[in-house]
PDB file of N, CA and C in Angstrom:
ATOM      1  N   MET A   1    -146.681-153.813 -77.601  1.00 58.00           N
ATOM      2  CA  MET A   1    -145.762-152.761 -77.262  1.00 58.00           C
ATOM      3  C   MET A   1    -144.533-153.361 -76.585  1.00 58.00           C
ATOM      4  N   THR A   2    -143.377-152.999 -77.044  1.00 67.00           N
ATOM      5  CA  THR A   2    -142.128-153.503 -76.489  1.00 67.00           C
ATOM      6  C   THR A   2    -141.681-152.611 -75.340  1.00 67.00           C
ATOM      7  N   THR A   3    -141.298-153.237 -74.233  1.00 72.00           N
ATOM      8  CA  THR A   3    -140.780-152.455 -73.113  1.00 72.00           C
ATOM      9  C   THR A   3    -139.256-152.467 -73.170  1.00 72.00           C
ATOM     10  N   LEU A   4    -138.677-151.336 -72.897  1.00 72.00           N
ATOM     11  CA  LEU A   4    -137.225-151.217 -72.901  1.00 72.00           C
ATOM     12  C   LEU A   4    -136.668-151.667 -71.551  1.00 72.00           C
ATOM     13  N   PRO A   5    -135.498-152.285 -71.541  1.00 76.00           N
ATOM     14  CA  PRO A   5    -134.929-152.739 -70.269  1.00 76.00           C
ATOM     15  C   PRO A   5    -134.468-151.556 -69.428  1.00 76.00           C
ATOM     16  N   ASN A   6    -134.449-151.774 -68.125  1.00 91.00           N
ATOM     17  CA  ASN A   6    -133.874-150.795 -67.213  1.00 91.00           C
ATOM     18  C   ASN A   6    -132.379-151.058 -67.132  1.00 91.00           C
ATOM     19  N   PHE A   7    -131.622-150.029 -66.860  1.00 94.00           N
ATOM     20  CA  PHE A   7    -130.182-150.174 -66.737  1.00 94.00           C
ATOM     21  C   PHE A   7    -129.728-149.646 -65.388  1.00 94.00           C
ATOM     22  N   ALA A   8    -128.596-150.161 -64.914  1.00 94.00           N
ATOM     23  CA  ALA A   8    -127.992-149.714 -63.660  1.00 94.00           C
ATOM     24  C   ALA A   8    -126.482-149.718 -63.847  1.00 94.00           C
ATOM     25  N   ALA A   9    -125.809-148.918 -63.036  1.00 95.00           N
ATOM     26  CA  ALA A   9    -124.345-148.921 -63.047  1.00 95.00           C
ATOM     27  C   ALA A   9    -123.868-149.920 -62.001  1.00 95.00           C
ATOM     28  N   CYS A  10    -123.015-150.836 -62.410  1.00 96.00           N
ATOM     29  CA  CYS A  10    -122.494-151.857 -61.505  1.00 96.00           C
ATOM     30  C   CYS A  10    -121.471-151.222 -60.562  1.00 96.00           C
ATOM     31  N   ASP A  11    -121.607-151.485 -59.270  1.00 96.00           N
ATOM     32  CA  ASP A  11    -120.667-150.973 -58.283  1.00 96.00           C
ATOM     33  C   ASP A  11    -119.312-151.665 -58.379  1.00 96.00           C
ATOM     34  N   ALA A  12    -119.299-152.906 -58.856  1.00 96.00           N
ATOM     35  CA  ALA A  12    -118.060-153.685 -58.911  1.00 96.00           C
ATOM     36  C   ALA A  12    -117.182-153.311 -60.104  1.00 96.00           C
ATOM     37  N   CYS A  13    -117.781-153.192 -61.280  1.00 96.00           N
ATOM     38  CA  CYS A  13    -116.978-152.946 -62.487  1.00 96.00           C
ATOM     39  C   CYS A  13    -117.235-151.573 -63.118  1.00 96.00           C
ATOM     40  N   ASN A  14    -118.168-150.811 -62.560  1.00 96.00           N
ATOM     41  CA  ASN A  14    -118.518-149.472 -63.062  1.00 96.00           C
ATOM     42  C   ASN A  14    -119.037-149.455 -64.487  1.00 96.00           C
ATOM     43  N   GLN A  15    -119.540-150.582 -64.962  1.00 96.00           N
ATOM     44  CA  GLN A  15    -120.115-150.656 -66.303  1.00 96.00           C
ATOM     45  C   GLN A  15    -121.633-150.588 -66.212  1.00 96.00           C
ATOM     46  N   ARG A  16    -122.249-150.172 -67.286  1.00 95.00           N
ATOM     47  CA  ARG A  16    -123.705-150.137 -67.365  1.00 95.00           C
ATOM     48  C   ARG A  16    -124.203-151.549 -67.650  1.00 95.00           C
ATOM     49  N   THR A  17    -125.219-151.986 -66.893  1.00 94.00           N
ATOM     50  CA  THR A  17    -125.737-153.333 -67.057  1.00 94.00           C
ATOM     51  C   THR A  17    -127.260-153.302 -67.127  1.00 94.00           C
ATOM     52  N   ALA A  18    -127.809-154.178 -67.930  1.00 93.00           N
ATOM     53  CA  ALA A  18    -129.263-154.304 -68.021  1.00 93.00           C
ATOM     54  C   ALA A  18    -129.766-154.992 -66.756  1.00 93.00           C
ATOM     55  N   VAL A  19    -130.883-154.515 -66.242  1.00 94.00           N
ATOM     56  CA  VAL A  19    -131.494-155.121 -65.065  1.00 94.00           C
ATOM     57  C   VAL A  19    -132.517-156.135 -65.548  1.00 94.00           C
ATOM     58  N   VAL A  20    -132.138-157.399 -65.477  1.00 92.00           N
ATOM     59  CA  VAL A  20    -133.015-158.502 -65.853  1.00 92.00           C
ATOM     60  C   VAL A  20    -133.321-159.265 -64.572  1.00 92.00           C
ATOM     61  N   LEU A  21    -134.519-159.053 -64.041  1.00 94.00           N
ATOM     62  CA  LEU A  21    -134.864-159.658 -62.760  1.00 94.00           C
ATOM     63  C   LEU A  21    -135.048-161.158 -62.887  1.00 94.00           C
ATOM     64  N   LYS A  22    -134.493-161.862 -61.898  1.00 95.00           N
ATOM     65  CA  LYS A  22    -134.601-163.317 -61.819  1.00 95.00           C
ATOM     66  C   LYS A  22    -135.075-163.663 -60.427  1.00 95.00           C
ATOM     67  N   GLU A  23    -135.594-164.868 -60.258  1.00 95.00           N
ATOM     68  CA  GLU A  23    -136.021-165.342 -58.951  1.00 95.00           C
ATOM     69  C   GLU A  23    -135.358-166.671 -58.653  1.00 95.00           C
ATOM     70  N   GLN A  24    -135.049-166.854 -57.351  1.00 94.00           N
ATOM     71  CA  GLN A  24    -134.504-168.145 -56.934  1.00 94.00           C
ATOM     72  C   GLN A  24    -135.034-168.447 -55.540  1.00 94.00           C
ATOM     73  N   ALA A  25    -135.336-169.707 -55.305  1.00 94.00           N
ATOM     74  CA  ALA A  25    -135.830-170.128 -53.996  1.00 94.00           C
ATOM     75  C   ALA A  25    -134.670-170.134 -53.009  1.00 94.00           C
ATOM     76  N   VAL A  26    -134.878-169.505 -51.869  1.00 89.00           N
ATOM     77  CA  VAL A  26    -133.869-169.496 -50.811  1.00 89.00           C
ATOM     78  C   VAL A  26    -134.135-170.667 -49.877  1.00 89.00           C
ATOM     79  N   ARG A  27    -135.372-170.830 -49.495  1.00 88.00           N
ATOM     80  CA  ARG A  27    -135.873-171.950 -48.714  1.00 88.00           C
ATOM     81  C   ARG A  27    -137.295-172.197 -49.180  1.00 88.00           C
ATOM     82  N   LYS A  28    -137.911-173.201 -48.620  1.00 90.00           N
ATOM     83  CA  LYS A  28    -139.289-173.497 -49.012  1.00 90.00           C
ATOM     84  C   LYS A  28    -140.180-172.286 -48.715  1.00 90.00           C
ATOM     85  N   GLY A  29    -140.791-171.717 -49.759  1.00 90.00           N
ATOM     86  CA  GLY A  29    -141.687-170.591 -49.612  1.00 90.00           C
ATOM     87  C   GLY A  29    -141.020-169.228 -49.584  1.00 90.00           C
ATOM     88  N   VAL A  30    -139.691-169.176 -49.558  1.00 93.00           N
ATOM     89  CA  VAL A  30    -138.960-167.910 -49.522  1.00 93.00           C
ATOM     90  C   VAL A  30    -138.254-167.726 -50.860  1.00 93.00           C
ATOM     91  N   VAL A  31    -138.521-166.588 -51.524  1.00 94.00           N
ATOM     92  CA  VAL A  31    -137.990-166.338 -52.857  1.00 94.00           C
ATOM     93  C   VAL A  31    -137.190-165.042 -52.867  1.00 94.00           C
ATOM     94  N   GLU A  32    -135.989-165.108 -53.447  1.00 93.00           N
ATOM     95  CA  GLU A  32    -135.163-163.921 -53.633  1.00 93.00           C
ATOM     96  C   GLU A  32    -135.322-163.447 -55.074  1.00 93.00           C
ATOM     97  N   THR A  33    -135.567-162.155 -55.251  1.00 94.00           N
ATOM     98  CA  THR A  33    -135.588-161.541 -56.574  1.00 94.00           C
ATOM     99  C   THR A  33    -134.289-160.754 -56.703  1.00 94.00           C
ATOM    100  N   TYR A  34    -133.598-160.915 -57.828  1.00 95.00           N
ATOM    101  CA  TYR A  34    -132.269-160.329 -57.969  1.00 95.00           C
ATOM    102  C   TYR A  34    -131.943-160.098 -59.433  1.00 95.00           C
ATOM    103  N   PHE A  35    -130.811-159.418 -59.661  1.00 95.00           N
ATOM    104  CA  PHE A  35    -130.241-159.365 -61.001  1.00 95.00           C
ATOM    105  C   PHE A  35    -128.737-159.449 -60.863  1.00 95.00           C
ATOM    106  N   ASP A  36    -128.083-159.895 -61.923  1.00 96.00           N
ATOM    107  CA  ASP A  36    -126.630-160.009 -61.964  1.00 96.00           C
ATOM    108  C   ASP A  36    -126.094-159.061 -63.027  1.00 96.00           C
ATOM    109  N   CYS A  37    -124.917-158.506 -62.763  1.00 96.00           N
ATOM    110  CA  CYS A  37    -124.257-157.664 -63.762  1.00 96.00           C
ATOM    111  C   CYS A  37    -123.893-158.543 -64.952  1.00 96.00           C
ATOM    112  N   ILE A  38    -124.245-158.107 -66.158  1.00 93.00           N
ATOM    113  CA  ILE A  38    -123.952-158.904 -67.346  1.00 93.00           C
ATOM    114  C   ILE A  38    -122.479-158.827 -67.735  1.00 93.00           C
ATOM    115  N   VAL A  39    -121.735-157.887 -67.137  1.00 94.00           N
ATOM    116  CA  VAL A  39    -120.316-157.734 -67.463  1.00 94.00           C
ATOM    117  C   VAL A  39    -119.455-158.572 -66.520  1.00 94.00           C
ATOM    118  N   CYS A  40    -119.614-158.369 -65.188  1.00 96.00           N
ATOM    119  CA  CYS A  40    -118.726-159.036 -64.232  1.00 96.00           C
ATOM    120  C   CYS A  40    -119.420-160.090 -63.382  1.00 96.00           C
ATOM    121  N   GLY A  41    -120.761-160.161 -63.445  1.00 95.00           N
ATOM    122  CA  GLY A  41    -121.491-161.176 -62.695  1.00 95.00           C
ATOM    123  C   GLY A  41    -121.817-160.803 -61.256  1.00 95.00           C
ATOM    124  N   ALA A  42    -121.568-159.554 -60.853  1.00 96.00           N
ATOM    125  CA  ALA A  42    -121.894-159.136 -59.482  1.00 96.00           C
ATOM    126  C   ALA A  42    -123.381-159.359 -59.226  1.00 96.00           C
ATOM    127  N   HIS A  43    -123.703-159.817 -58.021  1.00 94.00           N
ATOM    128  CA  HIS A  43    -125.063-160.196 -57.635  1.00 94.00           C
ATOM    129  C   HIS A  43    -125.725-159.046 -56.886  1.00 94.00           C
ATOM    130  N   TYR A  44    -126.937-158.652 -57.307  1.00 94.00           N
ATOM    131  CA  TYR A  44    -127.682-157.571 -56.672  1.00 94.00           C
ATOM    132  C   TYR A  44    -129.065-158.061 -56.252  1.00 94.00           C
ATOM    133  N   PRO A  45    -129.258-158.400 -54.975  1.00 92.00           N
ATOM    134  CA  PRO A  45    -130.588-158.790 -54.505  1.00 92.00           C
ATOM    135  C   PRO A  45    -131.496-157.561 -54.452  1.00 92.00           C
ATOM    136  N   THR A  46    -132.718-157.686 -54.934  1.00 91.00           N
ATOM    137  CA  THR A  46    -133.645-156.556 -54.918  1.00 91.00           C
ATOM    138  C   THR A  46    -134.784-156.757 -53.931  1.00 91.00           C
ATOM    139  N   ALA A  47    -135.176-157.999 -53.701  1.00 91.00           N
ATOM    140  CA  ALA A  47    -136.273-158.269 -52.760  1.00 91.00           C
ATOM    141  C   ALA A  47    -136.184-159.715 -52.288  1.00 91.00           C
ATOM    142  N   ILE A  48    -136.705-159.955 -51.102  1.00 93.00           N
ATOM    143  CA  ILE A  48    -136.863-161.316 -50.608  1.00 93.00           C
ATOM    144  C   ILE A  48    -138.248-161.396 -49.984  1.00 93.00           C
ATOM    145  N   THR A  49    -138.998-162.398 -50.385  1.00 94.00           N
ATOM    146  CA  THR A  49    -140.389-162.493 -49.949  1.00 94.00           C
ATOM    147  C   THR A  49    -140.729-163.911 -49.515  1.00 94.00           C
ATOM    148  N   ASN A  50    -141.743-163.989 -48.652  1.00 94.00           N
ATOM    149  CA  ASN A  50    -142.351-165.275 -48.326  1.00 94.00           C
ATOM    150  C   ASN A  50    -143.817-165.183 -48.732  1.00 94.00           C
ATOM    151  N   SER A  51    -144.586-166.227 -48.507  1.00 94.00           N
ATOM    152  CA  SER A  51    -145.963-166.231 -48.995  1.00 94.00           C
ATOM    153  C   SER A  51    -146.803-165.135 -48.329  1.00 94.00           C
ATOM    154  N   ALA A  52    -146.602-164.881 -47.047  1.00 94.00           N
ATOM    155  CA  ALA A  52    -147.371-163.838 -46.360  1.00 94.00           C
ATOM    156  C   ALA A  52    -147.048-162.462 -46.947  1.00 94.00           C
ATOM    157  N   LEU A  53    -145.779-162.229 -47.226  1.00 95.00           N
ATOM    158  CA  LEU A  53    -145.359-160.944 -47.782  1.00 95.00           C
ATOM    159  C   LEU A  53    -145.873-160.769 -49.208  1.00 95.00           C
ATOM    160  N   ARG A  54    -145.856-161.837 -49.997  1.00 94.00           N
ATOM    161  CA  ARG A  54    -146.395-161.747 -51.357  1.00 94.00           C
ATOM    162  C   ARG A  54    -147.895-161.449 -51.346  1.00 94.00           C
ATOM    163  N   THR A  55    -148.613-161.968 -50.347  1.00 94.00           N
ATOM    164  CA  THR A  55    -150.036-161.668 -50.203  1.00 94.00           C
ATOM    165  C   THR A  55    -150.239-160.193 -49.895  1.00 94.00           C
ATOM    166  N   LYS A  56    -149.404-159.635 -49.014  1.00 95.00           N
ATOM    167  CA  LYS A  56    -149.489-158.206 -48.685  1.00 95.00           C
ATOM    168  C   LYS A  56    -149.178-157.346 -49.908  1.00 95.00           C
ATOM    169  N   ILE A  57    -148.204-157.753 -50.693  1.00 92.00           N
ATOM    170  CA  ILE A  57    -147.846-157.000 -51.902  1.00 92.00           C
ATOM    171  C   ILE A  57    -149.004-157.020 -52.895  1.00 92.00           C
ATOM    172  N   GLU A  58    -149.655-158.157 -53.030  1.00 93.00           N
ATOM    173  CA  GLU A  58    -150.811-158.252 -53.933  1.00 93.00           C
ATOM    174  C   GLU A  58    -151.952-157.373 -53.421  1.00 93.00           C
ATOM    175  N   THR A  59    -152.165-157.350 -52.109  1.00 91.00           N
ATOM    176  CA  THR A  59    -153.182-156.479 -51.523  1.00 91.00           C
ATOM    177  C   THR A  59    -152.858-155.018 -51.813  1.00 91.00           C
ATOM    178  N   LEU A  60    -151.583-154.648 -51.699  1.00 90.00           N
ATOM    179  CA  LEU A  60    -151.155-153.288 -51.996  1.00 90.00           C
ATOM    180  C   LEU A  60    -151.437-152.930 -53.451  1.00 90.00           C
ATOM    181  N   LYS A  61    -151.158-153.844 -54.360  1.00 89.00           N
ATOM    182  CA  LYS A  61    -151.457-153.601 -55.775  1.00 89.00           C
ATOM    183  C   LYS A  61    -152.949-153.338 -55.982  1.00 89.00           C
ATOM    184  N   GLN A  62    -153.796-154.120 -55.316  1.00 88.00           N
ATOM    185  CA  GLN A  62    -155.242-153.948 -55.454  1.00 88.00           C
ATOM    186  C   GLN A  62    -155.692-152.613 -54.863  1.00 88.00           C
ATOM    187  N   LEU A  63    -155.103-152.223 -53.725  1.00 86.00           N
ATOM    188  CA  LEU A  63    -155.452-150.931 -53.122  1.00 86.00           C
ATOM    189  C   LEU A  63    -155.085-149.776 -54.038  1.00 86.00           C
ATOM    190  N   ARG A  64    -153.971-149.894 -54.720  1.00 84.00           N
ATOM    191  CA  ARG A  64    -153.532-148.832 -55.626  1.00 84.00           C
ATOM    192  C   ARG A  64    -154.461-148.686 -56.827  1.00 84.00           C
ATOM    193  N   LEU A  65    -155.171-149.753 -57.169  1.00 84.00           N
ATOM    194  CA  LEU A  65    -156.100-149.704 -58.295  1.00 84.00           C
ATOM    195  C   LEU A  65    -157.435-149.064 -57.933  1.00 84.00           C
ATOM    196  N   THR A  66    -157.673-148.857 -56.632  1.00 80.00           N
ATOM    197  CA  THR A  66    -158.927-148.231 -56.220  1.00 80.00           C
ATOM    198  C   THR A  66    -158.888-146.751 -56.559  1.00 80.00           C
ATOM    199  N   ASP A  67    -159.908-146.030 -56.174  1.00 67.00           N
ATOM    200  CA  ASP A  67    -160.034-144.619 -56.541  1.00 67.00           C
ATOM    201  C   ASP A  67    -159.053-143.691 -55.833  1.00 67.00           C
ATOM    202  N   GLY A  68    -158.205-144.192 -54.957  1.00 66.00           N
ATOM    203  CA  GLY A  68    -157.209-143.365 -54.292  1.00 66.00           C
ATOM    204  C   GLY A  68    -157.633-142.872 -52.928  1.00 66.00           C
ATOM    205  N   SER A  69    -158.799-143.282 -52.464  1.00 67.00           N
ATOM    206  CA  SER A  69    -159.279-142.817 -51.169  1.00 67.00           C
ATOM    207  C   SER A  69    -158.647-143.571 -49.998  1.00 67.00           C
ATOM    208  N   ALA A  70    -157.896-144.616 -50.283  1.00 75.00           N
ATOM    209  CA  ALA A  70    -157.297-145.443 -49.230  1.00 75.00           C
ATOM    210  C   ALA A  70    -155.821-145.095 -49.010  1.00 75.00           C
ATOM    211  N   THR A  71    -155.477-143.818 -49.066  1.00 84.00           N
ATOM    212  CA  THR A  71    -154.082-143.388 -48.954  1.00 84.00           C
ATOM    213  C   THR A  71    -153.451-143.834 -47.647  1.00 84.00           C
ATOM    214  N   GLU A  72    -154.183-143.708 -46.541  1.00 85.00           N
ATOM    215  CA  GLU A  72    -153.642-144.112 -45.246  1.00 85.00           C
ATOM    216  C   GLU A  72    -153.392-145.616 -45.214  1.00 85.00           C
ATOM    217  N   SER A  73    -154.295-146.388 -45.775  1.00 85.00           N
ATOM    218  CA  SER A  73    -154.133-147.847 -45.820  1.00 85.00           C
ATOM    219  C   SER A  73    -152.928-148.231 -46.659  1.00 85.00           C
ATOM    220  N   ILE A  74    -152.756-147.544 -47.768  1.00 87.00           N
ATOM    221  CA  ILE A  74    -151.623-147.819 -48.654  1.00 87.00           C
ATOM    222  C   ILE A  74    -150.314-147.523 -47.942  1.00 87.00           C
ATOM    223  N   ASP A  75    -150.228-146.374 -47.286  1.00 90.00           N
ATOM    224  CA  ASP A  75    -149.007-146.004 -46.582  1.00 90.00           C
ATOM    225  C   ASP A  75    -148.687-146.970 -45.452  1.00 90.00           C
ATOM    226  N   ALA A  76    -149.707-147.376 -44.701  1.00 91.00           N
ATOM    227  CA  ALA A  76    -149.506-148.312 -43.603  1.00 91.00           C
ATOM    228  C   ALA A  76    -149.031-149.670 -44.125  1.00 91.00           C
ATOM    229  N   LEU A  77    -149.635-150.130 -45.201  1.00 92.00           N
ATOM    230  CA  LEU A  77    -149.259-151.423 -45.772  1.00 92.00           C
ATOM    231  C   LEU A  77    -147.853-151.371 -46.362  1.00 92.00           C
ATOM    232  N   LYS A  78    -147.493-150.247 -47.010  1.00 93.00           N
ATOM    233  CA  LYS A  78    -146.140-150.108 -47.556  1.00 93.00           C
ATOM    234  C   LYS A  78    -145.091-150.184 -46.455  1.00 93.00           C
ATOM    235  N   SER A  79    -145.319-149.526 -45.315  1.00 95.00           N
ATOM    236  CA  SER A  79    -144.331-149.577 -44.244  1.00 95.00           C
ATOM    237  C   SER A  79    -144.290-150.953 -43.588  1.00 95.00           C
ATOM    238  N   GLU A  80    -145.428-151.636 -43.527  1.00 95.00           N
ATOM    239  CA  GLU A  80    -145.456-152.999 -42.992  1.00 95.00           C
ATOM    240  C   GLU A  80    -144.671-153.946 -43.899  1.00 95.00           C
ATOM    241  N   ILE A  81    -144.832-153.799 -45.213  1.00 94.00           N
ATOM    242  CA  ILE A  81    -144.098-154.624 -46.177  1.00 94.00           C
ATOM    243  C   ILE A  81    -142.604-154.362 -46.061  1.00 94.00           C
ATOM    244  N   ALA A  82    -142.211-153.102 -45.959  1.00 94.00           N
ATOM    245  CA  ALA A  82    -140.791-152.751 -45.840  1.00 94.00           C
ATOM    246  C   ALA A  82    -140.185-153.357 -44.580  1.00 94.00           C
ATOM    247  N   ALA A  83    -140.911-153.300 -43.472  1.00 95.00           N
ATOM    248  CA  ALA A  83    -140.409-153.865 -42.216  1.00 95.00           C
ATOM    249  C   ALA A  83    -140.273-155.385 -42.313  1.00 95.00           C
ATOM    250  N   ASP A  84    -141.273-156.042 -42.889  1.00 94.00           N
ATOM    251  CA  ASP A  84    -141.219-157.500 -43.052  1.00 94.00           C
ATOM    252  C   ASP A  84    -140.070-157.917 -43.965  1.00 94.00           C
ATOM    253  N   MET A  85    -139.873-157.155 -45.043  1.00 92.00           N
ATOM    254  CA  MET A  85    -138.802-157.482 -45.975  1.00 92.00           C
ATOM    255  C   MET A  85    -137.437-157.289 -45.315  1.00 92.00           C
ATOM    256  N   LYS A  86    -137.309-156.273 -44.467  1.00 93.00           N
ATOM    257  CA  LYS A  86    -136.056-156.048 -43.744  1.00 93.00           C
ATOM    258  C   LYS A  86    -135.735-157.232 -42.839  1.00 93.00           C
ATOM    259  N   VAL A  87    -136.739-157.750 -42.153  1.00 93.00           N
ATOM    260  CA  VAL A  87    -136.545-158.915 -41.284  1.00 93.00           C
ATOM    261  C   VAL A  87    -136.069-160.113 -42.101  1.00 93.00           C
ATOM    262  N   LEU A  88    -136.702-160.350 -43.252  1.00 92.00           N
ATOM    263  CA  LEU A  88    -136.296-161.474 -44.109  1.00 92.00           C
ATOM    264  C   LEU A  88    -134.877-161.282 -44.647  1.00 92.00           C
ATOM    265  N   ARG A  89    -134.531-160.069 -45.054  1.00 90.00           N
ATOM    266  CA  ARG A  89    -133.170-159.797 -45.556  1.00 90.00           C
ATOM    267  C   ARG A  89    -132.134-160.113 -44.481  1.00 90.00           C
ATOM    268  N   GLU A  90    -132.405-159.691 -43.252  1.00 92.00           N
ATOM    269  CA  GLU A  90    -131.470-159.948 -42.158  1.00 92.00           C
ATOM    270  C   GLU A  90    -131.403-161.446 -41.839  1.00 92.00           C
ATOM    271  N   ARG A  91    -132.536-162.098 -41.838  1.00 90.00           N
ATOM    272  CA  ARG A  91    -132.584-163.527 -41.510  1.00 90.00           C
ATOM    273  C   ARG A  91    -131.798-164.367 -42.520  1.00 90.00           C
ATOM    274  N   TYR A  92    -131.848-163.990 -43.793  1.00 86.00           N
ATOM    275  CA  TYR A  92    -131.208-164.786 -44.831  1.00 86.00           C
ATOM    276  C   TYR A  92    -129.918-164.155 -45.346  1.00 86.00           C
ATOM    277  N   GLY A  93    -129.390-163.168 -44.634  1.00 82.00           N
ATOM    278  CA  GLY A  93    -128.083-162.595 -44.963  1.00 82.00           C
ATOM    279  C   GLY A  93    -128.053-161.776 -46.227  1.00 82.00           C
ATOM    280  N   LEU A  94    -129.138-161.120 -46.572  1.00 75.00           N
ATOM    281  CA  LEU A  94    -129.185-160.323 -47.791  1.00 75.00           C
ATOM    282  C   LEU A  94    -129.308-158.835 -47.484  1.00 75.00           C
ATOM    283  N   ALA A  95    -129.008-158.465 -46.246  1.00 63.00           N
ATOM    284  CA  ALA A  95    -129.176-157.049 -45.826  1.00 63.00           C
ATOM    285  C   ALA A  95    -128.164-156.145 -46.441  1.00 63.00           C
TER     286      ALA A  95
END
């Protein structure tokens, strides 16, 4: 089955651009996930993670696969991930 690309409107050139996620190492163990506008090249960071945060994200994925009885755990982990990601964004200037 073929998946269709996601599209976004670029803030810089106002053109529609395909969202093709890429990853690049920021520092040892820290990875930025981003996409660039295919028209003007504007850079859009979507996430920044370290190994601890990637472990939490994987745990969240596993919790979501359960029968759904862990709603409180899922919500708590989602807010913890968001807070950790905010700290990393600020630390590496991607806020």
